Every structure is written in structure tokens, then in C-alpha cells.
């Protein structure tokens, strides 16, 4: 038993939760429960273009139907709240801005003016050794400041208007111990490149928001899908730059269908909601998600 264990589930309301989410979130729930710890629910609704209130409603209801309960979470809908409120990312902008300023002042992030078109051209060009990641093709560093220079903080009192990227330490190997998969190691500049921390449309990027929140909410273990292994190493760099202690990590294997395709790609057919409407019980659904 480890009553100081603090875990979290952090769904994004851009669609209905599916079988893959059921597996990850149920694992997170069990690990917090078995440790006698606390589970936090965080609503990752940062992207105003893609997040919808009806998916937020569905998210809470589906989680409860699965038998997942949490001790801290958004007070809207669930009336829970907690010592680190708000638990809804769209209401935490001040926290992300503080972190953005700290990174800007240290010169570890830089403004990037590459357009979507520039980036898609890069994606088509052959680029040796550039691993594909969940962020898309590896950024080639076109906007990186020249060696020995940093972005002029005075010129950028606010992040809006350009993309901001974290400059990764090329050639450095970043490792961590995963509680499920064992030791992990990735090479900065080969496995992943300079990644977004703030978007030109003034939305904080996932990597920054999740680190700021997991640290602020004193999360001791992050349970997430294995599709986010490379995000975890990016986040380890952000913890280091912000002088924060990273949590422990547990990545869940991804669910695949018989043809080997990731289930997440077949979102609607395998939503928790549609399986439930087909008469599945939470136990049957979770057995399928194993
Ligand atoms: N909101 C993210 C997602 O749904 C959270 C991932 C994570 O950091 O656990 O993919």
C-alpha cells in the first residue's frame, strides 16, 4: 500500500472513448486503488476547435459506467473538485503561461514560423534517419536559432502568433524505467525532434500542458498508452528544463485487431457507448480490452 500514490486519467473530449481508453483508464484506476492512493480526473479540453461539450458529458458517463471512480476532478458535472482545482485544462492557462515564460527566459524554446505547407513539404522530402512520431514527421530545425543565440524575450512578451518549439539536445540519449515495458531509451534528434510547446493559434501544446499539470497536481505515476512513449521522453526534457521532478511511468500495450491495425483508428465502431448499446456489460467490455 502506498497512500501517497497519486495517479490520473486525462481524457480529451474530441470524440467518444473507445476500447483502448477503457483499457488504459481501467489500468490507471486499478493501480491507484491497489496502492490505496488517489485518482485524479483531468479534462484535457485545450483545443477549442476539436473539443465538444457533448463528448465531455459522454466521457464522464462512460467512465462511471465502466466502474471507474476518482477522488479529485472537475467540479462541473461531478461536483468533486479538489485541492488542485481547476481540473479542466481550458481553465488553467495561467499555469501554462508561467511555464512558457520560464522556458523562453532560459532560451530553450524558440519561435517557429514554418507554415503547415512548409511542414508538409518537409514530410514529403526524403530525410535520413528521421523517425516518424506521434507529432508527425520530425521537425528539421529550420527555425532553430543559430548556435549560441536565443530568441529575444523582449520581442515576445506573449506566445501567440508563432509556433514555439523546444530545442532538443541532439545526440543525447534519454531513458526511463517503464513499470510495464522495462527500460526505455530514445535518442534526441534521431527518434524525435524539436517539438511544439505552444501553437500559433495561442493554444498551449499537449506536451507542455500535461507536464505542468502532472507536476502541479503532484502526480506520482502516469499511466498512459504505449503510443505516447515518445511523448514521455519529450516530457522528461520539459521536467528537466522546468526544474521539476518527473513521475514514474507505466505504459499500457496498445490494442490491435486481428489485422494488426490499432483499434484507435476504428473509433466509432468500438466506442464504449456503441458496445454498451449492443448489450455488453462493463465486465465483458473490459475482458475484451485485456
Ligand atoms: N489527453 C491525452 C490523451 O487523451 C492524455 C494522454 C496522457 O498524457 O496520458 O491522449
PDB file of C-alpha atoms and ligand atoms in Angstrom:
ATOM      1  CA  UNK A   1       0.000   0.000   0.000  1.00  0.00           C
ATOM      2  CA  UNK A   2       1.222   3.446  -0.881  1.00  0.00           C
ATOM      3  CA  UNK A   3      -1.303   6.064   0.215  1.00  0.00           C
ATOM      4  CA  UNK A   4       0.890   8.812  -1.236  1.00  0.00           C
ATOM      5  CA  UNK A   5       0.330   7.336  -4.722  1.00  0.00           C
ATOM      6  CA  UNK A   6      -1.385   9.890  -6.976  1.00  0.00           C
ATOM      7  CA  UNK A   7      -2.492   8.737 -10.409  1.00  0.00           C
ATOM      8  CA  UNK A   8      -4.588  10.395 -13.058  1.00  0.00           C
ATOM      9  CA  UNK A   9      -6.771   9.794 -16.050  1.00  0.00           C
ATOM     10  CA  UNK A  10      -6.665  12.560 -18.607  1.00  0.00           C
ATOM     11  CA  UNK A  11      -9.152  12.096 -21.448  1.00  0.00           C
ATOM     12  CA  UNK A  12      -9.524  14.585 -24.298  1.00  0.00           C
ATOM     13  CA  UNK A  13     -13.148  15.262 -25.298  1.00  0.00           C
ATOM     14  CA  UNK A  14     -12.631  15.203 -29.062  1.00  0.00           C
ATOM     15  CA  UNK A  15     -14.617  12.009 -29.604  1.00  0.00           C
ATOM     16  CA  UNK A  16     -16.223   9.095 -27.829  1.00  0.00           C
ATOM     17  CA  UNK A  17     -13.997   6.974 -25.598  1.00  0.00           C
ATOM     18  CA  UNK A  18     -13.183   3.598 -27.134  1.00  0.00           C
ATOM     19  CA  UNK A  19     -11.921   0.210 -26.043  1.00  0.00           C
ATOM     20  CA  UNK A  20      -8.296   1.403 -25.915  1.00  0.00           C
ATOM     21  CA  UNK A  21      -9.244   4.160 -23.488  1.00  0.00           C
ATOM     22  CA  UNK A  22     -11.176   1.650 -21.397  1.00  0.00           C
ATOM     23  CA  UNK A  23      -8.036  -0.434 -21.015  1.00  0.00           C
ATOM     24  CA  UNK A  24      -5.738   2.470 -20.148  1.00  0.00           C
ATOM     25  CA  UNK A  25      -8.141   4.198 -17.783  1.00  0.00           C
ATOM     26  CA  UNK A  26      -9.158   0.988 -16.042  1.00  0.00           C
ATOM     27  CA  UNK A  27      -5.472   0.141 -15.539  1.00  0.00           C
ATOM     28  CA  UNK A  28      -4.881   3.615 -14.082  1.00  0.00           C
ATOM     29  CA  UNK A  29      -7.897   3.175 -11.811  1.00  0.00           C
ATOM     30  CA  UNK A  30      -6.733  -0.264 -10.580  1.00  0.00           C
ATOM     31  CA  UNK A  31      -3.161   0.884  -9.918  1.00  0.00           C
ATOM     32  CA  UNK A  32      -4.364   3.834  -7.823  1.00  0.00           C
ATOM     33  CA  UNK A  33      -6.939   1.685  -5.994  1.00  0.00           C
ATOM     34  CA  UNK A  34      -4.497  -1.170  -5.322  1.00  0.00           C
ATOM     35  CA  UNK A  35      -1.961   1.303  -3.952  1.00  0.00           C
ATOM     36  CA  UNK A  36      -4.625   2.797  -1.677  1.00  0.00           C
ATOM     37  CA  UNK A  37      -3.854   6.100  -3.393  1.00  0.00           C
ATOM     38  CA  UNK A  38      -5.769   8.905  -5.069  1.00  0.00           C
ATOM     39  CA  UNK A  39      -7.017   9.027  -8.665  1.00  0.00           C
ATOM     40  CA  UNK A  40      -7.500  12.349 -10.399  1.00  0.00           C
ATOM     41  CA  UNK A  41      -9.648  13.023 -13.427  1.00  0.00           C
ATOM     42  CA  UNK A  42      -8.401  15.833 -15.645  1.00  0.00           C
ATOM     43  CA  UNK A  43     -10.394  17.134 -18.588  1.00  0.00           C
ATOM     44  CA  UNK A  44      -7.872  17.860 -21.381  1.00  0.00           C
ATOM     45  CA  UNK A  45     -10.108  20.202 -23.342  1.00  0.00           C
ATOM     46  CA  UNK A  46      -7.426  22.629 -24.555  1.00  0.00           C
ATOM     47  CA  UNK A  47      -8.186  22.586 -28.255  1.00  0.00           C
ATOM     48  CA  UNK A  48     -11.266  24.750 -28.807  1.00  0.00           C
ATOM     49  CA  UNK A  49     -11.553  23.637 -32.454  1.00  0.00           C
ATOM     50  CA  UNK A  50     -11.763  19.936 -31.664  1.00  0.00           C
ATOM     51  CA  UNK A  51     -13.223  19.571 -28.153  1.00  0.00           C
ATOM     52  CA  UNK A  52     -17.013  19.360 -27.744  1.00  0.00           C
ATOM     53  CA  UNK A  53     -19.089  19.610 -24.563  1.00  0.00           C
ATOM     54  CA  UNK A  54     -21.209  16.611 -25.602  1.00  0.00           C
ATOM     55  CA  UNK A  55     -18.058  14.462 -25.620  1.00  0.00           C
ATOM     56  CA  UNK A  56     -17.164  15.724 -22.135  1.00  0.00           C
ATOM     57  CA  UNK A  57     -20.598  14.629 -20.871  1.00  0.00           C
ATOM     58  CA  UNK A  58     -20.239  11.260 -22.596  1.00  0.00           C
ATOM     59  CA  UNK A  59     -16.738  10.835 -21.150  1.00  0.00           C
ATOM     60  CA  UNK A  60     -17.851  11.156 -17.510  1.00  0.00           C
ATOM     61  CA  UNK A  61     -20.817   8.895 -18.072  1.00  0.00           C
ATOM     62  CA  UNK A  62     -18.830   6.171 -19.862  1.00  0.00           C
ATOM     63  CA  UNK A  63     -16.133   6.190 -17.177  1.00  0.00           C
ATOM     64  CA  UNK A  64     -18.713   5.792 -14.418  1.00  0.00           C
ATOM     65  CA  UNK A  65     -20.479   3.035 -16.340  1.00  0.00           C
ATOM     66  CA  UNK A  66     -17.158   1.165 -16.513  1.00  0.00           C
ATOM     67  CA  UNK A  67     -16.962   1.352 -12.720  1.00  0.00           C
ATOM     68  CA  UNK A  68     -14.134   3.895 -12.654  1.00  0.00           C
ATOM     69  CA  UNK A  69     -14.330   6.406  -9.836  1.00  0.00           C
ATOM     70  CA  UNK A  70     -11.995   9.242  -8.904  1.00  0.00           C
ATOM     71  CA  UNK A  71     -11.349  11.330  -5.827  1.00  0.00           C
ATOM     72  CA  UNK A  72     -10.413  14.660  -7.439  1.00  0.00           C
ATOM     73  CA  UNK A  73     -11.765  16.097 -10.662  1.00  0.00           C
ATOM     74  CA  UNK A  74     -13.650  18.868 -12.430  1.00  0.00           C
ATOM     75  CA  UNK A  75     -16.419  20.278 -10.257  1.00  0.00           C
ATOM     76  CA  UNK A  76     -18.672  20.802 -13.245  1.00  0.00           C
ATOM     77  CA  UNK A  77     -20.780  17.647 -13.737  1.00  0.00           C
ATOM     78  CA  UNK A  78     -19.139  15.702 -10.961  1.00  0.00           C
ATOM     79  CA  UNK A  79     -19.207  18.201  -8.128  1.00  0.00           C
ATOM     80  CA  UNK A  80     -15.939  16.884  -6.754  1.00  0.00           C
ATOM     81  CA  UNK A  81     -13.197  19.497  -7.174  1.00  0.00           C
ATOM     82  CA  UNK A  82     -10.098  19.080  -5.021  1.00  0.00           C
ATOM     83  CA  UNK A  83      -7.021  20.865  -3.703  1.00  0.00           C
ATOM     84  CA  UNK A  84      -5.510  21.419  -7.171  1.00  0.00           C
ATOM     85  CA  UNK A  85      -8.615  22.771  -8.902  1.00  0.00           C
ATOM     86  CA  UNK A  86      -9.437  23.589 -11.604  1.00  0.00           C
ATOM     87  CA  UNK A  87      -9.066  20.137 -13.179  1.00  0.00           C
ATOM     88  CA  UNK A  88     -10.151  21.399 -16.597  1.00  0.00           C
ATOM     89  CA  UNK A  89      -7.252  22.452 -18.813  1.00  0.00           C
ATOM     90  CA  UNK A  90      -9.099  25.264 -20.579  1.00  0.00           C
ATOM     91  CA  UNK A  91      -9.256  26.972 -17.166  1.00  0.00           C
ATOM     92  CA  UNK A  92      -5.547  26.608 -16.374  1.00  0.00           C
ATOM     93  CA  UNK A  93      -3.989  28.968 -18.910  1.00  0.00           C
ATOM     94  CA  UNK A  94      -2.104  30.984 -16.278  1.00  0.00           C
ATOM     95  CA  UNK A  95      -0.145  27.882 -15.224  1.00  0.00           C
ATOM     96  CA  UNK A  96       0.927  27.154 -18.810  1.00  0.00           C
ATOM     97  CA  UNK A  97       1.874  30.777 -19.466  1.00  0.00           C
ATOM     98  CA  UNK A  98       4.158  30.815 -16.436  1.00  0.00           C
ATOM     99  CA  UNK A  99       5.934  27.714 -17.722  1.00  0.00           C
ATOM    100  CA  UNK A 100       6.180  29.166 -21.240  1.00  0.00           C
ATOM    101  CA  UNK A 101       7.820  32.304 -19.813  1.00  0.00           C
ATOM    102  CA  UNK A 102      10.298  30.250 -17.801  1.00  0.00           C
ATOM    103  CA  UNK A 103      11.288  28.277 -20.909  1.00  0.00           C
ATOM    104  CA  UNK A 104      11.507  31.423 -23.050  1.00  0.00           C
ATOM    105  CA  UNK A 105      13.696  33.155 -20.466  1.00  0.00           C
ATOM    106  CA  UNK A 106      16.062  30.193 -20.406  1.00  0.00           C
ATOM    107  CA  UNK A 107      16.326  30.200 -24.200  1.00  0.00           C
ATOM    108  CA  UNK A 108      15.362  26.532 -24.528  1.00  0.00           C
ATOM    109  CA  UNK A 109      12.356  27.224 -26.787  1.00  0.00           C
ATOM    110  CA  UNK A 110      12.232  29.237 -29.975  1.00  0.00           C
ATOM    111  CA  UNK A 111       9.599  30.782 -32.243  1.00  0.00           C
ATOM    112  CA  UNK A 112       8.892  28.794 -35.399  1.00  0.00           C
ATOM    113  CA  UNK A 113       7.260  30.415 -38.375  1.00  0.00           C
ATOM    114  CA  UNK A 114       7.112  27.369 -40.616  1.00  0.00           C
ATOM    115  CA  UNK A 115       3.686  27.145 -42.181  1.00  0.00           C
ATOM    116  CA  UNK A 116       1.687  23.968 -42.454  1.00  0.00           C
ATOM    117  CA  UNK A 117       2.685  23.940 -46.121  1.00  0.00           C
ATOM    118  CA  UNK A 118       6.401  24.152 -45.283  1.00  0.00           C
ATOM    119  CA  UNK A 119       5.991  21.259 -42.883  1.00  0.00           C
ATOM    120  CA  UNK A 120       4.123  19.083 -45.344  1.00  0.00           C
ATOM    121  CA  UNK A 121       6.859  19.718 -47.910  1.00  0.00           C
ATOM    122  CA  UNK A 122       9.400  18.584 -45.331  1.00  0.00           C
ATOM    123  CA  UNK A 123       7.276  15.496 -44.723  1.00  0.00           C
ATOM    124  CA  UNK A 124       7.491  14.549 -48.396  1.00  0.00           C
ATOM    125  CA  UNK A 125      11.200  15.121 -48.796  1.00  0.00           C
ATOM    126  CA  UNK A 126      13.317  12.073 -48.010  1.00  0.00           C
ATOM    127  CA  UNK A 127      15.070  12.649 -44.703  1.00  0.00           C
ATOM    128  CA  UNK A 128      17.513  10.119 -43.487  1.00  0.00           C
ATOM    129  CA  UNK A 129      17.070   8.752 -40.015  1.00  0.00           C
ATOM    130  CA  UNK A 130      14.098  10.962 -39.199  1.00  0.00           C
ATOM    131  CA  UNK A 131      11.777   8.725 -37.255  1.00  0.00           C
ATOM    132  CA  UNK A 132       8.061   9.241 -37.570  1.00  0.00           C
ATOM    133  CA  UNK A 133       6.457  10.140 -34.289  1.00  0.00           C
ATOM    134  CA  UNK A 134       3.005  10.904 -32.973  1.00  0.00           C
ATOM    135  CA  UNK A 135       3.831  14.569 -33.669  1.00  0.00           C
ATOM    136  CA  UNK A 136       4.174  13.885 -37.396  1.00  0.00           C
ATOM    137  CA  UNK A 137       7.459  13.918 -39.252  1.00  0.00           C
ATOM    138  CA  UNK A 138      10.493  15.080 -37.351  1.00  0.00           C
ATOM    139  CA  UNK A 139      10.985  18.825 -37.440  1.00  0.00           C
ATOM    140  CA  UNK A 140      14.254  19.565 -39.296  1.00  0.00           C
ATOM    141  CA  UNK A 141      15.091  22.632 -37.234  1.00  0.00           C
ATOM    142  CA  UNK A 142      14.590  25.243 -39.979  1.00  0.00           C
ATOM    143  CA  UNK A 143      13.734  27.956 -37.455  1.00  0.00           C
ATOM    144  CA  UNK A 144      16.268  26.957 -34.800  1.00  0.00           C
ATOM    145  CA  UNK A 145      18.271  29.958 -33.614  1.00  0.00           C
ATOM    146  CA  UNK A 146      21.906  29.948 -34.747  1.00  0.00           C
ATOM    147  CA  UNK A 147      24.231  28.251 -32.269  1.00  0.00           C
ATOM    148  CA  UNK A 148      24.957  30.496 -29.302  1.00  0.00           C
ATOM    149  CA  UNK A 149      21.915  32.722 -29.848  1.00  0.00           C
ATOM    150  CA  UNK A 150      18.443  32.604 -28.280  1.00  0.00           C
ATOM    151  CA  UNK A 151      15.051  34.107 -29.117  1.00  0.00           C
ATOM    152  CA  UNK A 152      14.812  37.700 -27.895  1.00  0.00           C
ATOM    153  CA  UNK A 153      12.434  37.510 -24.897  1.00  0.00           C
ATOM    154  CA  UNK A 154      11.662  41.238 -25.058  1.00  0.00           C
ATOM    155  CA  UNK A 155      10.335  40.768 -28.560  1.00  0.00           C
ATOM    156  CA  UNK A 156       7.937  38.081 -27.336  1.00  0.00           C
ATOM    157  CA  UNK A 157       6.040  39.178 -24.229  1.00  0.00           C
ATOM    158  CA  UNK A 158       3.292  36.702 -25.231  1.00  0.00           C
ATOM    159  CA  UNK A 159       3.463  33.405 -27.110  1.00  0.00           C
ATOM    160  CA  UNK A 160       0.610  33.999 -29.607  1.00  0.00           C
ATOM    161  CA  UNK A 161       1.250  34.431 -33.335  1.00  0.00           C
ATOM    162  CA  UNK A 162       4.022  31.895 -33.900  1.00  0.00           C
ATOM    163  CA  UNK A 163       4.577  28.266 -33.007  1.00  0.00           C
ATOM    164  CA  UNK A 164       7.024  27.685 -30.140  1.00  0.00           C
ATOM    165  CA  UNK A 165       9.288  24.660 -30.181  1.00  0.00           C
ATOM    166  CA  UNK A 166      11.519  23.080 -27.574  1.00  0.00           C
ATOM    167  CA  UNK A 167      15.067  22.620 -28.829  1.00  0.00           C
ATOM    168  CA  UNK A 168      16.049  19.030 -28.067  1.00  0.00           C
ATOM    169  CA  UNK A 169      19.653  18.157 -27.135  1.00  0.00           C
ATOM    170  CA  UNK A 170      20.665  16.386 -30.369  1.00  0.00           C
ATOM    171  CA  UNK A 171      22.575  13.191 -29.776  1.00  0.00           C
ATOM    172  CA  UNK A 172      21.588  12.826 -26.117  1.00  0.00           C
ATOM    173  CA  UNK A 173      20.052   9.533 -25.141  1.00  0.00           C
ATOM    174  CA  UNK A 174      17.033   9.937 -22.850  1.00  0.00           C
ATOM    175  CA  UNK A 175      15.943   6.935 -20.849  1.00  0.00           C
ATOM    176  CA  UNK A 176      13.440   5.949 -18.218  1.00  0.00           C
ATOM    177  CA  UNK A 177      12.253   2.835 -16.458  1.00  0.00           C
ATOM    178  CA  UNK A 178       8.759   1.814 -17.506  1.00  0.00           C
ATOM    179  CA  UNK A 179       6.767  -0.144 -14.928  1.00  0.00           C
ATOM    180  CA  UNK A 180       5.280  -2.316 -17.689  1.00  0.00           C
ATOM    181  CA  UNK A 181       7.813  -2.415 -20.560  1.00  0.00           C
ATOM    182  CA  UNK A 182      11.042  -2.100 -18.572  1.00  0.00           C
ATOM    183  CA  UNK A 183      13.949   0.175 -19.538  1.00  0.00           C
ATOM    184  CA  UNK A 184      13.329   2.579 -22.437  1.00  0.00           C
ATOM    185  CA  UNK A 185      15.823   4.722 -24.311  1.00  0.00           C
ATOM    186  CA  UNK A 186      15.436   7.197 -27.188  1.00  0.00           C
ATOM    187  CA  UNK A 187      17.893   9.441 -28.972  1.00  0.00           C
ATOM    188  CA  UNK A 188      17.097  13.153 -29.220  1.00  0.00           C
ATOM    189  CA  UNK A 189      17.435  14.410 -32.793  1.00  0.00           C
ATOM    190  CA  UNK A 190      17.001  10.923 -34.240  1.00  0.00           C
ATOM    191  CA  UNK A 191      13.905   9.434 -32.633  1.00  0.00           C
ATOM    192  CA  UNK A 192      12.257  12.809 -32.061  1.00  0.00           C
ATOM    193  CA  UNK A 193      12.996  16.394 -32.959  1.00  0.00           C
ATOM    194  CA  UNK A 194      12.145  19.891 -31.730  1.00  0.00           C
ATOM    195  CA  UNK A 195       8.548  19.648 -30.558  1.00  0.00           C
ATOM    196  CA  UNK A 196       5.737  22.124 -30.059  1.00  0.00           C
ATOM    197  CA  UNK A 197       5.091  23.706 -26.672  1.00  0.00           C
ATOM    198  CA  UNK A 198       2.717  26.458 -27.825  1.00  0.00           C
ATOM    199  CA  UNK A 199       0.704  26.789 -31.003  1.00  0.00           C
ATOM    200  CA  UNK A 200       0.473  29.849 -33.175  1.00  0.00           C
ATOM    201  CA  UNK A 201      -3.303  29.975 -32.568  1.00  0.00           C
ATOM    202  CA  UNK A 202      -2.439  30.587 -28.907  1.00  0.00           C
ATOM    203  CA  UNK A 203      -3.260  27.102 -27.625  1.00  0.00           C
ATOM    204  CA  UNK A 204      -0.647  25.536 -25.303  1.00  0.00           C
ATOM    205  CA  UNK A 205       0.578  22.276 -26.810  1.00  0.00           C
ATOM    206  CA  UNK A 206      -0.183  18.923 -25.186  1.00  0.00           C
ATOM    207  CA  UNK A 207       3.434  18.273 -24.086  1.00  0.00           C
ATOM    208  CA  UNK A 208       3.669  21.467 -22.073  1.00  0.00           C
ATOM    209  CA  UNK A 209       0.176  21.378 -20.566  1.00  0.00           C
ATOM    210  CA  UNK A 210       0.450  17.785 -19.424  1.00  0.00           C
ATOM    211  CA  UNK A 211       3.819  18.312 -17.702  1.00  0.00           C
ATOM    212  CA  UNK A 212       2.683  21.495 -15.965  1.00  0.00           C
ATOM    213  CA  UNK A 213      -0.495  19.788 -14.732  1.00  0.00           C
ATOM    214  CA  UNK A 214       1.010  16.461 -13.708  1.00  0.00           C
ATOM    215  CA  UNK A 215       3.624  18.357 -11.682  1.00  0.00           C
ATOM    216  CA  UNK A 216       1.150  20.849 -10.186  1.00  0.00           C
ATOM    217  CA  UNK A 217      -1.272  18.044  -9.254  1.00  0.00           C
ATOM    218  CA  UNK A 218       1.592  16.086  -7.647  1.00  0.00           C
ATOM    219  CA  UNK A 219       1.046  13.001  -9.789  1.00  0.00           C
ATOM    220  CA  UNK A 220       3.417  10.224  -8.723  1.00  0.00           C
ATOM    221  CA  UNK A 221       2.728   7.779 -11.591  1.00  0.00           C
ATOM    222  CA  UNK A 222       1.478   8.443 -15.121  1.00  0.00           C
ATOM    223  CA  UNK A 223      -0.403   5.539 -16.743  1.00  0.00           C
ATOM    224  CA  UNK A 224      -0.923   6.035 -20.481  1.00  0.00           C
ATOM    225  CA  UNK A 225      -0.958   4.172 -23.803  1.00  0.00           C
ATOM    226  CA  UNK A 226       2.260   2.971 -25.427  1.00  0.00           C
ATOM    227  CA  UNK A 227       1.542   5.318 -28.354  1.00  0.00           C
ATOM    228  CA  UNK A 228       2.825   8.047 -26.030  1.00  0.00           C
ATOM    229  CA  UNK A 229       6.273   6.566 -25.257  1.00  0.00           C
ATOM    230  CA  UNK A 230       7.976   9.231 -27.356  1.00  0.00           C
ATOM    231  CA  UNK A 231       5.873  11.921 -25.740  1.00  0.00           C
ATOM    232  CA  UNK A 232       7.110  10.717 -22.387  1.00  0.00           C
ATOM    233  CA  UNK A 233      10.735  11.352 -23.354  1.00  0.00           C
ATOM    234  CA  UNK A 234       9.866  14.807 -24.655  1.00  0.00           C
ATOM    235  CA  UNK A 235       8.139  15.460 -21.361  1.00  0.00           C
ATOM    236  CA  UNK A 236      11.172  14.282 -19.392  1.00  0.00           C
ATOM    237  CA  UNK A 237      13.119  17.069 -21.124  1.00  0.00           C
ATOM    238  CA  UNK A 238      10.465  19.586 -20.100  1.00  0.00           C
ATOM    239  CA  UNK A 239      10.553  18.397 -16.471  1.00  0.00           C
ATOM    240  CA  UNK A 240      14.302  18.892 -16.512  1.00  0.00           C
ATOM    241  CA  UNK A 241      14.113  22.363 -18.086  1.00  0.00           C
ATOM    242  CA  UNK A 242      11.441  23.457 -15.615  1.00  0.00           C
ATOM    243  CA  UNK A 243      13.340  22.044 -12.630  1.00  0.00           C
ATOM    244  CA  UNK A 244      10.533  19.598 -11.809  1.00  0.00           C
ATOM    245  CA  UNK A 245      10.717  16.019 -10.578  1.00  0.00           C
ATOM    246  CA  UNK A 246       9.235  13.601 -13.174  1.00  0.00           C
ATOM    247  CA  UNK A 247       6.706  10.983 -12.022  1.00  0.00           C
ATOM    248  CA  UNK A 248       7.040   7.213 -12.524  1.00  0.00           C
ATOM    249  CA  UNK A 249       5.737   5.807 -15.815  1.00  0.00           C
ATOM    250  CA  UNK A 250       3.527   2.875 -16.779  1.00  0.00           C
ATOM    251  CA  UNK A 251       2.672   2.481 -20.478  1.00  0.00           C
ATOM    252  CA  UNK A 252      -0.173   0.153 -21.477  1.00  0.00           C
ATOM    253  CA  UNK A 253       0.227  -2.025 -24.584  1.00  0.00           C
ATOM    254  CA  UNK A 254      -1.937  -0.866 -27.482  1.00  0.00           C
ATOM    255  CA  UNK A 255      -4.967  -2.861 -28.533  1.00  0.00           C
ATOM    256  CA  UNK A 256      -4.897  -4.189 -32.083  1.00  0.00           C
ATOM    257  CA  UNK A 257      -7.470  -6.008 -34.183  1.00  0.00           C
ATOM    258  CA  UNK A 258      -6.771  -9.293 -35.990  1.00  0.00           C
ATOM    259  CA  UNK A 259      -5.207  -7.482 -38.928  1.00  0.00           C
ATOM    260  CA  UNK A 260      -2.819  -5.697 -36.562  1.00  0.00           C
ATOM    261  CA  UNK A 261      -4.418  -2.287 -37.001  1.00  0.00           C
ATOM    262  CA  UNK A 262      -4.574  -0.052 -33.954  1.00  0.00           C
ATOM    263  CA  UNK A 263      -8.069  -0.011 -32.568  1.00  0.00           C
ATOM    264  CA  UNK A 264      -7.961   3.724 -32.016  1.00  0.00           C
ATOM    265  CA  UNK A 265      -8.286   4.123 -35.768  1.00  0.00           C
ATOM    266  CA  UNK A 266     -11.712   2.497 -35.725  1.00  0.00           C
ATOM    267  CA  UNK A 267     -13.069   4.910 -33.227  1.00  0.00           C
ATOM    268  CA  UNK A 268     -16.835   4.802 -33.643  1.00  0.00           C
ATOM    269  CA  UNK A 269     -17.378   1.096 -34.123  1.00  0.00           C
ATOM    270  CA  UNK A 270     -15.539   0.345 -30.910  1.00  0.00           C
ATOM    271  CA  UNK A 271     -16.693   3.224 -28.763  1.00  0.00           C
ATOM    272  CA  UNK A 272     -17.610   2.219 -25.228  1.00  0.00           C
ATOM    273  CA  UNK A 273     -21.020   3.684 -25.984  1.00  0.00           C
ATOM    274  CA  UNK A 274     -21.763   1.571 -29.021  1.00  0.00           C
ATOM    275  CA  UNK A 275     -20.532  -1.610 -27.334  1.00  0.00           C
ATOM    276  CA  UNK A 276     -22.770  -0.797 -24.399  1.00  0.00           C
ATOM    277  CA  UNK A 277     -25.708  -0.224 -26.738  1.00  0.00           C
ATOM    278  CA  UNK A 278     -25.015  -3.635 -28.241  1.00  0.00           C
ATOM    279  CA  UNK A 279     -25.714  -5.052 -24.783  1.00  0.00           C
ATOM    280  CA  UNK A 280     -22.182  -5.602 -23.485  1.00  0.00           C
ATOM    281  CA  UNK A 281     -21.670  -5.363 -19.734  1.00  0.00           C
ATOM    282  CA  UNK A 282     -18.714  -3.395 -18.311  1.00  0.00           C
ATOM    283  CA  UNK A 283     -17.105  -6.741 -17.342  1.00  0.00           C
ATOM    284  CA  UNK A 284     -17.427  -8.133 -20.887  1.00  0.00           C
ATOM    285  CA  UNK A 285     -16.087  -4.926 -22.375  1.00  0.00           C
ATOM    286  CA  UNK A 286     -13.097  -4.854 -20.018  1.00  0.00           C
ATOM    287  CA  UNK A 287     -12.381  -8.530 -20.735  1.00  0.00           C
ATOM    288  CA  UNK A 288     -12.252  -7.650 -24.442  1.00  0.00           C
ATOM    289  CA  UNK A 289      -9.917  -4.769 -23.691  1.00  0.00           C
ATOM    290  CA  UNK A 290      -7.404  -7.041 -21.956  1.00  0.00           C
TER     291      UNK A 290
HETATM  292  N1  LIG B   1      -5.248  13.813 -23.167  1.00  0.00           N
HETATM  293  C1  LIG B   1      -4.230  12.925 -23.595  1.00  0.00           C
HETATM  294  C2  LIG B   1      -4.845  11.830 -24.438  1.00  0.00           C
HETATM  295  O1  LIG B   1      -6.028  11.570 -24.326  1.00  0.00           O
HETATM  296  C3  LIG B   1      -3.587  12.391 -22.340  1.00  0.00           C
HETATM  297  C4  LIG B   1      -2.510  11.485 -22.568  1.00  0.00           C
HETATM  298  C5  LIG B   1      -1.654  11.325 -21.339  1.00  0.00           C
HETATM  299  O2  LIG B   1      -0.786  12.140 -21.117  1.00  0.00           O
HETATM  300  O3  LIG B   1      -1.919  10.387 -20.582  1.00  0.00           O
HETATM  301  O4  LIG B   1      -4.184  11.266 -25.295  1.00  0.00           O
END
